[in-house]
Amino acid sequence: MSYAAAVSTATMFAGEFGALYPTLQTCAALDTYSYALHPQSISLFPYPTAIGTELQNEGCAQSFYNKVGTRIVLQQAVITGNPIPGGQLSMALTVMNAGYGRVIRQRPVAVVLIQNGQTVAQIPISLQDMDLRTLQSSTAKTFQFQVALPAALQPGPVSVALLIPDPAPSLSSEPAYALPLNSLDQNGNPIFDPTTGYNFIDG
């Protein structure tokens, strides 16, 4: 178990329930060693019904499944500056990894500007300023960086989103493979749009 915990800090760790064993499948026990082993995926084989029922009886089935893998939550977004053509914004994004897993691969991040429902700019953020691999499970971190606005930006309201695409070239343009931020806006709606891959953080 110590070896698995060490390996899981740097590579993909997949787990499975090999049997029904309630002693180590209580909510508290599962939570403790799942944070130590960082599972990116979990299989219920070969006892899916029994184990699923056990987790439901324990009262943590949904919360456990939701934390398997990487679950990045945007806690706060502070954007300051002059949102005019050629202006500059300062951004401070506080995010938490509420999942058991971690971001294993280098993920590009871009700030997306939207006006009148149309994407007008995608501004890449350097890995030095926002590397999600540094976000360990059950921890929060604030990433701070500057964004130079394009001179061609039109006057008027601007919505701001984050795009975190899959790093594989064959999947980078597929919205379904973009990393979602598991947060809700002030109206209780998800900030992630699965049709675009955008996480709307302002506007």
C-alpha positions as protocol buffer text, in pm:
chain_id: "A"
residue {
  index: 1
  type: MET
  ca { x: 0 y: 0 z: 0 }
}
residue {
  index: 2
  type: SER
  ca { x: 291 y: 235 z: 74 }
}
residue {
  index: 3
  type: TYR
  ca { x: 438 y: 157 z: -267 }
}
residue {
  index: 4
  type: ALA
  ca { x: 105 y: 226 z: -440 }
}
residue {
  index: 5
  type: ALA
  ca { x: 71 y: 556 z: -254 }
}
residue {
  index: 6
  type: ALA
  ca { x: 419 y: 662 z: -368 }
}
residue {
  index: 7
  type: VAL
  ca { x: 367 y: 558 z: -731 }
}
residue {
  index: 8
  type: SER
  ca { x: 28 y: 730 z: -749 }
}
residue {
  index: 9
  type: THR
  ca { x: 185 y: 1072 z: -690 }
}
residue {
  index: 10
  type: ALA
  ca { x: 349 y: 1064 z: -1033 }
}
residue {
  index: 11
  type: THR
  ca { x: 144 y: 831 z: -1252 }
}
residue {
  index: 12
  type: MET
  ca { x: -208 y: 711 z: -1323 }
}
residue {
  index: 13
  type: PHE
  ca { x: -354 y: 489 z: -1051 }
}
residue {
  index: 14
  type: ALA
  ca { x: -667 y: 283 z: -1123 }
}
residue {
  index: 15
  type: GLY
  ca { x: -842 y: 83 z: -855 }
}
residue {
  index: 16
  type: GLU
  ca { x: -1112 y: -175 z: -827 }
}
residue {
  index: 17
  type: PHE
  ca { x: -1322 y: -330 z: -552 }
}
residue {
  index: 18
  type: GLY
  ca { x: -1209 y: -692 z: -553 }
}
residue {
  index: 19
  type: ALA
  ca { x: -1465 y: -801 z: -296 }
}
residue {
  index: 20
  type: LEU
  ca { x: -1726 y: -680 z: -53 }
}
residue {
  index: 21
  type: TYR
  ca { x: -1542 y: -599 z: 271 }
}
residue {
  index: 22
  type: PRO
  ca { x: -1744 y: -351 z: 480 }
}
residue {
  index: 23
  type: THR
  ca { x: -1464 y: -301 z: 736 }
}
residue {
  index: 24
  type: LEU
  ca { x: -1255 y: -106 z: 481 }
}
residue {
  index: 25
  type: GLN
  ca { x: -1553 y: 23 z: 284 }
}
residue {
  index: 26
  type: THR
  ca { x: -1693 y: 260 z: 543 }
}
residue {
  index: 27
  type: CYS
  ca { x: -1711 y: 621 z: 428 }
}
residue {
  index: 28
  type: ALA
  ca { x: -1432 y: 728 z: 662 }
}
residue {
  index: 29
  type: ALA
  ca { x: -1199 y: 442 z: 565 }
}
residue {
  index: 30
  type: LEU
  ca { x: -1259 y: 487 z: 191 }
}
residue {
  index: 31
  type: ASP
  ca { x: -1196 y: 859 z: 215 }
}
residue {
  index: 32
  type: THR
  ca { x: -872 y: 816 z: 409 }
}
residue {
  index: 33
  type: TYR
  ca { x: -696 y: 568 z: 184 }
}
residue {
  index: 34
  type: SER
  ca { x: -840 y: 711 z: -139 }
}
residue {
  index: 35
  type: TYR
  ca { x: -667 y: 1042 z: -62 }
}
residue {
  index: 36
  type: ALA
  ca { x: -348 y: 841 z: -5 }
}
residue {
  index: 37
  type: LEU
  ca { x: -374 y: 632 z: -324 }
}
residue {
  index: 38
  type: HIS
  ca { x: -512 y: 904 z: -559 }
}
residue {
  index: 39
  type: PRO
  ca { x: -734 y: 679 z: -776 }
}
residue {
  index: 40
  type: GLN
  ca { x: -807 y: 824 z: -1119 }
}
residue {
  index: 41
  type: SER
  ca { x: -1074 y: 562 z: -1186 }
}
residue {
  index: 42
  type: ILE
  ca { x: -1256 y: 293 z: -986 }
}
residue {
  index: 43
  type: SER
  ca { x: -1414 y: -32 z: -1102 }
}
residue {
  index: 44
  type: LEU
  ca { x: -1682 y: -209 z: -897 }
}
residue {
  index: 45
  type: PHE
  ca { x: -1604 y: -546 z: -1058 }
}
residue {
  index: 46
  type: PRO
  ca { x: -1678 y: -823 z: -968 }
}
residue {
  index: 47
  type: TYR
  ca { x: -1946 y: -725 z: -715 }
}
residue {
  index: 48
  type: PRO
  ca { x: -2104 y: -406 z: -853 }
}
residue {
  index: 49
  type: THR
  ca { x: -2448 y: -451 z: -697 }
}
residue {
  index: 50
  type: ALA
  ca { x: -2325 y: -553 z: -352 }
}
residue {
  index: 51
  type: ILE
  ca { x: -2060 y: -282 z: -330 }
}
residue {
  index: 52
  type: GLY
  ca { x: -2289 y: -17 z: -473 }
}
residue {
  index: 53
  type: THR
  ca { x: -2552 y: -109 z: -214 }
}
residue {
  index: 54
  type: GLU
  ca { x: -2291 y: -104 z: 63 }
}
residue {
  index: 55
  type: LEU
  ca { x: -2178 y: 248 z: -32 }
}
residue {
  index: 56
  type: GLN
  ca { x: -2538 y: 365 z: -48 }
}
residue {
  index: 57
  type: ASN
  ca { x: -2607 y: 217 z: 294 }
}
residue {
  index: 58
  type: GLU
  ca { x: -2296 y: 392 z: 427 }
}
residue {
  index: 59
  type: GLY
  ca { x: -2434 y: 718 z: 287 }
}
residue {
  index: 60
  type: CYS
  ca { x: -2139 y: 818 z: 69 }
}
residue {
  index: 61
  type: ALA
  ca { x: -2198 y: 655 z: -270 }
}
residue {
  index: 62
  type: GLN
  ca { x: -2244 y: 978 z: -464 }
}
residue {
  index: 63
  type: SER
  ca { x: -1982 y: 1178 z: -277 }
}
residue {
  index: 64
  type: PHE
  ca { x: -1726 y: 898 z: -318 }
}
residue {
  index: 65
  type: TYR
  ca { x: -1786 y: 860 z: -692 }
}
residue {
  index: 66
  type: ASN
  ca { x: -1770 y: 1236 z: -739 }
}
residue {
  index: 67
  type: LYS
  ca { x: -1423 y: 1250 z: -583 }
}
residue {
  index: 68
  type: VAL
  ca { x: -1268 y: 968 z: -787 }
}
residue {
  index: 69
  type: GLY
  ca { x: -1028 y: 1126 z: -1036 }
}
residue {
  index: 70
  type: THR
  ca { x: -953 y: 1494 z: -1059 }
}
residue {
  index: 71
  type: ARG
  ca { x: -1221 y: 1736 z: -939 }
}
residue {
  index: 72
  type: ILE
  ca { x: -1106 y: 2096 z: -976 }
}
residue {
  index: 73
  type: VAL
  ca { x: -1331 y: 2354 z: -810 }
}
residue {
  index: 74
  type: LEU
  ca { x: -1306 y: 2727 z: -873 }
}
residue {
  index: 75
  type: GLN
  ca { x: -1339 y: 2891 z: -533 }
}
residue {
  index: 76
  type: GLN
  ca { x: -1276 y: 3254 z: -627 }
}
residue {
  index: 77
  type: ALA
  ca { x: -1194 y: 3462 z: -934 }
}
residue {
  index: 78
  type: VAL
  ca { x: -1064 y: 3817 z: -887 }
}
residue {
  index: 79
  type: ILE
  ca { x: -1023 y: 4015 z: -1208 }
}
residue {
  index: 80
  type: THR
  ca { x: -897 y: 4373 z: -1201 }
}
residue {
  index: 81
  type: GLY
  ca { x: -767 y: 4616 z: -1461 }
}
residue {
  index: 82
  type: ASN
  ca { x: -890 y: 4815 z: -1755 }
}
residue {
  index: 83
  type: PRO
  ca { x: -1108 y: 4606 z: -1992 }
}
residue {
  index: 84
  type: ILE
  ca { x: -1052 y: 4824 z: -2298 }
}
residue {
  index: 85
  type: PRO
  ca { x: -891 y: 4746 z: -2635 }
}
residue {
  index: 86
  type: GLY
  ca { x: -518 y: 4707 z: -2572 }
}
residue {
  index: 87
  type: GLY
  ca { x: -570 y: 4712 z: -2196 }
}
residue {
  index: 88
  type: GLN
  ca { x: -450 y: 4463 z: -1938 }
}
residue {
  index: 89
  type: LEU
  ca { x: -623 y: 4250 z: -1679 }
}
residue {
  index: 90
  type: SER
  ca { x: -480 y: 4103 z: -1361 }
}
residue {
  index: 91
  type: MET
  ca { x: -633 y: 3769 z: -1270 }
}
residue {
  index: 92
  type: ALA
  ca { x: -614 y: 3572 z: -945 }
}
residue {
  index: 93
  type: LEU
  ca { x: -788 y: 3235 z: -958 }
}
residue {
  index: 94
  type: THR
  ca { x: -820 y: 3029 z: -643 }
}
residue {
  index: 95
  type: VAL
  ca { x: -893 y: 2666 z: -723 }
}
residue {
  index: 96
  type: MET
  ca { x: -914 y: 2352 z: -514 }
}
residue {
  index: 97
  type: ASN
  ca { x: -863 y: 1991 z: -610 }
}
residue {
  index: 98
  type: ALA
  ca { x: -1148 y: 1825 z: -421 }
}
residue {
  index: 99
  type: GLY
  ca { x: -1084 y: 1490 z: -590 }
}
residue {
  index: 100
  type: TYR
  ca { x: -868 y: 1197 z: -493 }
}
residue {
  index: 101
  type: GLY
  ca { x: -673 y: 1208 z: -819 }
}
residue {
  index: 102
  type: ARG
  ca { x: -444 y: 1470 z: -968 }
}
residue {
  index: 103
  type: VAL
  ca { x: -381 y: 1633 z: -1302 }
}
residue {
  index: 104
  type: ILE
  ca { x: -113 y: 1401 z: -1439 }
}
residue {
  index: 105
  type: ARG
  ca { x: -43 y: 1548 z: -1782 }
}
residue {
  index: 106
  type: GLN
  ca { x: 62 y: 1901 z: -1873 }
}
residue {
  index: 107
  type: ARG
  ca { x: -262 y: 2086 z: -1951 }
}
residue {
  index: 108
  type: PRO
  ca { x: -261 y: 2405 z: -2158 }
}
residue {
  index: 109
  type: VAL
  ca { x: -481 y: 2685 z: -2025 }
}
residue {
  index: 110
  type: ALA
  ca { x: -623 y: 2979 z: -2220 }
}
residue {
  index: 111
  type: VAL
  ca { x: -830 y: 3281 z: -2123 }
}
residue {
  index: 112
  type: VAL
  ca { x: -1121 y: 3318 z: -2364 }
}
residue {
  index: 113
  type: LEU
  ca { x: -1295 y: 3649 z: -2431 }
}
residue {
  index: 114
  type: ILE
  ca { x: -1655 y: 3641 z: -2555 }
}
residue {
  index: 115
  type: GLN
  ca { x: -1858 y: 3932 z: -2692 }
}
residue {
  index: 116
  type: ASN
  ca { x: -2216 y: 3907 z: -2817 }
}
residue {
  index: 117
  type: GLY
  ca { x: -2198 y: 3530 z: -2792 }
}
residue {
  index: 118
  type: GLN
  ca { x: -1889 y: 3510 z: -3013 }
}
residue {
  index: 119
  type: THR
  ca { x: -1535 y: 3415 z: -2918 }
}
residue {
  index: 120
  type: VAL
  ca { x: -1316 y: 3714 z: -2997 }
}
residue {
  index: 121
  type: ALA
  ca { x: -984 y: 3602 z: -2845 }
}
residue {
  index: 122
  type: GLN
  ca { x: -806 y: 3305 z: -2690 }
}
residue {
  index: 123
  type: ILE
  ca { x: -505 y: 3412 z: -2487 }
}
residue {
  index: 124
  type: PRO
  ca { x: -272 y: 3129 z: -2375 }
}
residue {
  index: 125
  type: ILE
  ca { x: -145 y: 3132 z: -2018 }
}
residue {
  index: 126
  type: SER
  ca { x: 210 y: 3017 z: -1962 }
}
residue {
  index: 127
  type: LEU
  ca { x: 267 y: 2692 z: -1779 }
}
residue {
  index: 128
  type: GLN
  ca { x: 481 y: 2884 z: -1532 }
}
residue {
  index: 129
  type: ASP
  ca { x: 176 y: 3089 z: -1432 }
}
residue {
  index: 130
  type: MET
  ca { x: -80 y: 2809 z: -1418 }
}
residue {
  index: 131
  type: ASP
  ca { x: 33 y: 2448 z: -1397 }
}
residue {
  index: 132
  type: LEU
  ca { x: -254 y: 2238 z: -1264 }
}
residue {
  index: 133
  type: ARG
  ca { x: -17 y: 1948 z: -1197 }
}
residue {
  index: 134
  type: THR
  ca { x: 102 y: 2140 z: -890 }
}
residue {
  index: 135
  type: LEU
  ca { x: -247 y: 2121 z: -739 }
}
residue {
  index: 136
  type: GLN
  ca { x: -240 y: 1829 z: -500 }
}
residue {
  index: 137
  type: SER
  ca { x: -555 y: 1652 z: -388 }
}
residue {
  index: 138
  type: SER
  ca { x: -749 y: 1815 z: -105 }
}
residue {
  index: 139
  type: THR
  ca { x: -555 y: 2140 z: -140 }
}
residue {
  index: 140
  type: ALA
  ca { x: -626 y: 2488 z: -277 }
}
residue {
  index: 141
  type: LYS
  ca { x: -394 y: 2725 z: -462 }
}
residue {
  index: 142
  type: THR
  ca { x: -418 y: 3075 z: -610 }
}
residue {
  index: 143
  type: PHE
  ca { x: -277 y: 3126 z: -960 }
}
residue {
  index: 144
  type: GLN
  ca { x: -200 y: 3488 z: -1053 }
}
residue {
  index: 145
  type: PHE
  ca { x: -117 y: 3621 z: -1399 }
}
residue {
  index: 146
  type: GLN
  ca { x: -162 y: 3913 z: -1639 }
}
residue {
  index: 147
  type: VAL
  ca { x: -369 y: 3907 z: -1957 }
}
residue {
  index: 148
  type: ALA
  ca { x: -304 y: 4155 z: -2240 }
}
residue {
  index: 149
  type: LEU
  ca { x: -626 y: 4240 z: -2421 }
}
residue {
  index: 150
  type: PRO
  ca { x: -621 y: 4257 z: -2802 }
}
residue {
  index: 151
  type: ALA
  ca { x: -625 y: 4598 z: -2966 }
}
residue {
  index: 152
  type: ALA
  ca { x: -910 y: 4480 z: -3190 }
}
residue {
  index: 153
  type: LEU
  ca { x: -1140 y: 4424 z: -2892 }
}
residue {
  index: 154
  type: GLN
  ca { x: -1470 y: 4605 z: -2942 }
}
residue {
  index: 155
  type: PRO
  ca { x: -1614 y: 4839 z: -2677 }
}
residue {
  index: 156
  type: GLY
  ca { x: -1886 y: 4682 z: -2466 }
}
residue {
  index: 157
  type: PRO
  ca { x: -1943 y: 4394 z: -2223 }
}
residue {
  index: 158
  type: VAL
  ca { x: -1695 y: 4108 z: -2228 }
}
residue {
  index: 159
  type: SER
  ca { x: -1742 y: 3761 z: -2078 }
}
residue {
  index: 160
  type: VAL
  ca { x: -1434 y: 3578 z: -1958 }
}
residue {
  index: 161
  type: ALA
  ca { x: -1387 y: 3201 z: -1962 }
}
residue {
  index: 162
  type: LEU
  ca { x: -1110 y: 2949 z: -1907 }
}
residue {
  index: 163
  type: LEU
  ca { x: -1043 y: 2677 z: -2161 }
}
residue {
  index: 164
  type: ILE
  ca { x: -840 y: 2378 z: -2042 }
}
residue {
  index: 165
  type: PRO
  ca { x: -831 y: 2143 z: -2343 }
}
residue {
  index: 166
  type: ASP
  ca { x: -701 y: 1790 z: -2355 }
}
residue {
  index: 167
  type: PRO
  ca { x: -328 y: 1800 z: -2431 }
}
residue {
  index: 168
  type: ALA
  ca { x: -353 y: 1528 z: -2699 }
}
residue {
  index: 169
  type: PRO
  ca { x: -353 y: 1693 z: -3046 }
}
residue {
  index: 170
  type: SER
  ca { x: -631 y: 1460 z: -3163 }
}
residue {
  index: 171
  type: LEU
  ca { x: -855 y: 1566 z: -2872 }
}
residue {
  index: 172
  type: SER
  ca { x: -757 y: 1929 z: -2806 }
}
residue {
  index: 173
  type: SER
  ca { x: -1041 y: 2064 z: -3019 }
}
residue {
  index: 174
  type: GLU
  ca { x: -1305 y: 1835 z: -2865 }
}
residue {
  index: 175
  type: PRO
  ca { x: -1507 y: 2024 z: -2597 }
}
residue {
  index: 176
  type: ALA
  ca { x: -1608 y: 1698 z: -2427 }
}
residue {
  index: 177
  type: TYR
  ca { x: -1244 y: 1634 z: -2337 }
}
residue {
  index: 178
  type: ALA
  ca { x: -1180 y: 1980 z: -2189 }
}
residue {
  index: 179
  type: LEU
  ca { x: -1125 y: 1988 z: -1814 }
}
residue {
  index: 180
  type: PRO
  ca { x: -1434 y: 2121 z: -1633 }
}
residue {
  index: 181
  type: LEU
  ca { x: -1421 y: 2340 z: -1324 }
}
residue {
  index: 182
  type: ASN
  ca { x: -1680 y: 2186 z: -1093 }
}
residue {
  index: 183
  type: SER
  ca { x: -1835 y: 2510 z: -971 }
}
residue {
  index: 184
  type: LEU
  ca { x: -2170 y: 2686 z: -990 }
}
residue {
  index: 185
  type: ASP
  ca { x: -2242 y: 3046 z: -1080 }
}
residue {
  index: 186
  type: GLN
  ca { x: -2449 y: 3283 z: -867 }
}
residue {
  index: 187
  type: ASN
  ca { x: -2766 y: 3138 z: -1019 }
}
residue {
  index: 188
  type: GLY
  ca { x: -2673 y: 2782 z: -929 }
}
residue {
  index: 189
  type: ASN
  ca { x: -2578 y: 2680 z: -1284 }
}
residue {
  index: 190
  type: PRO
  ca { x: -2255 y: 2499 z: -1376 }
}
residue {
  index: 191
  type: ILE
  ca { x: -1987 y: 2737 z: -1504 }
}
residue {
  index: 192
  type: PHE
  ca { x: -1866 y: 2467 z: -1746 }
}
residue {
  index: 193
  type: ASP
  ca { x: -2029 y: 2459 z: -2089 }
}
residue {
  index: 194
  type: PRO
  ca { x: -1985 y: 2110 z: -2242 }
}
residue {
  index: 195
  type: THR
  ca { x: -2070 y: 2237 z: -2591 }
}
residue {
  index: 196
  type: THR
  ca { x: -1768 y: 2470 z: -2600 }
}
residue {
  index: 197
  type: GLY
  ca { x: -1542 y: 2340 z: -2323 }
}
residue {
  index: 198
  type: TYR
  ca { x: -1547 y: 2688 z: -2168 }
}
residue {
  index: 199
  type: ASN
  ca { x: -1555 y: 2754 z: -1792 }
}
residue {
  index: 200
  type: PHE
  ca { x: -1723 y: 3094 z: -1755 }
}
residue {
  index: 201
  type: ILE
  ca { x: -1560 y: 3282 z: -1468 }
}
residue {
  index: 202
  type: ASP
  ca { x: -1688 y: 3636 z: -1526 }
}
residue {
  index: 203
  type: GLY
  ca { x: -1953 y: 3814 z: -1724 }
}
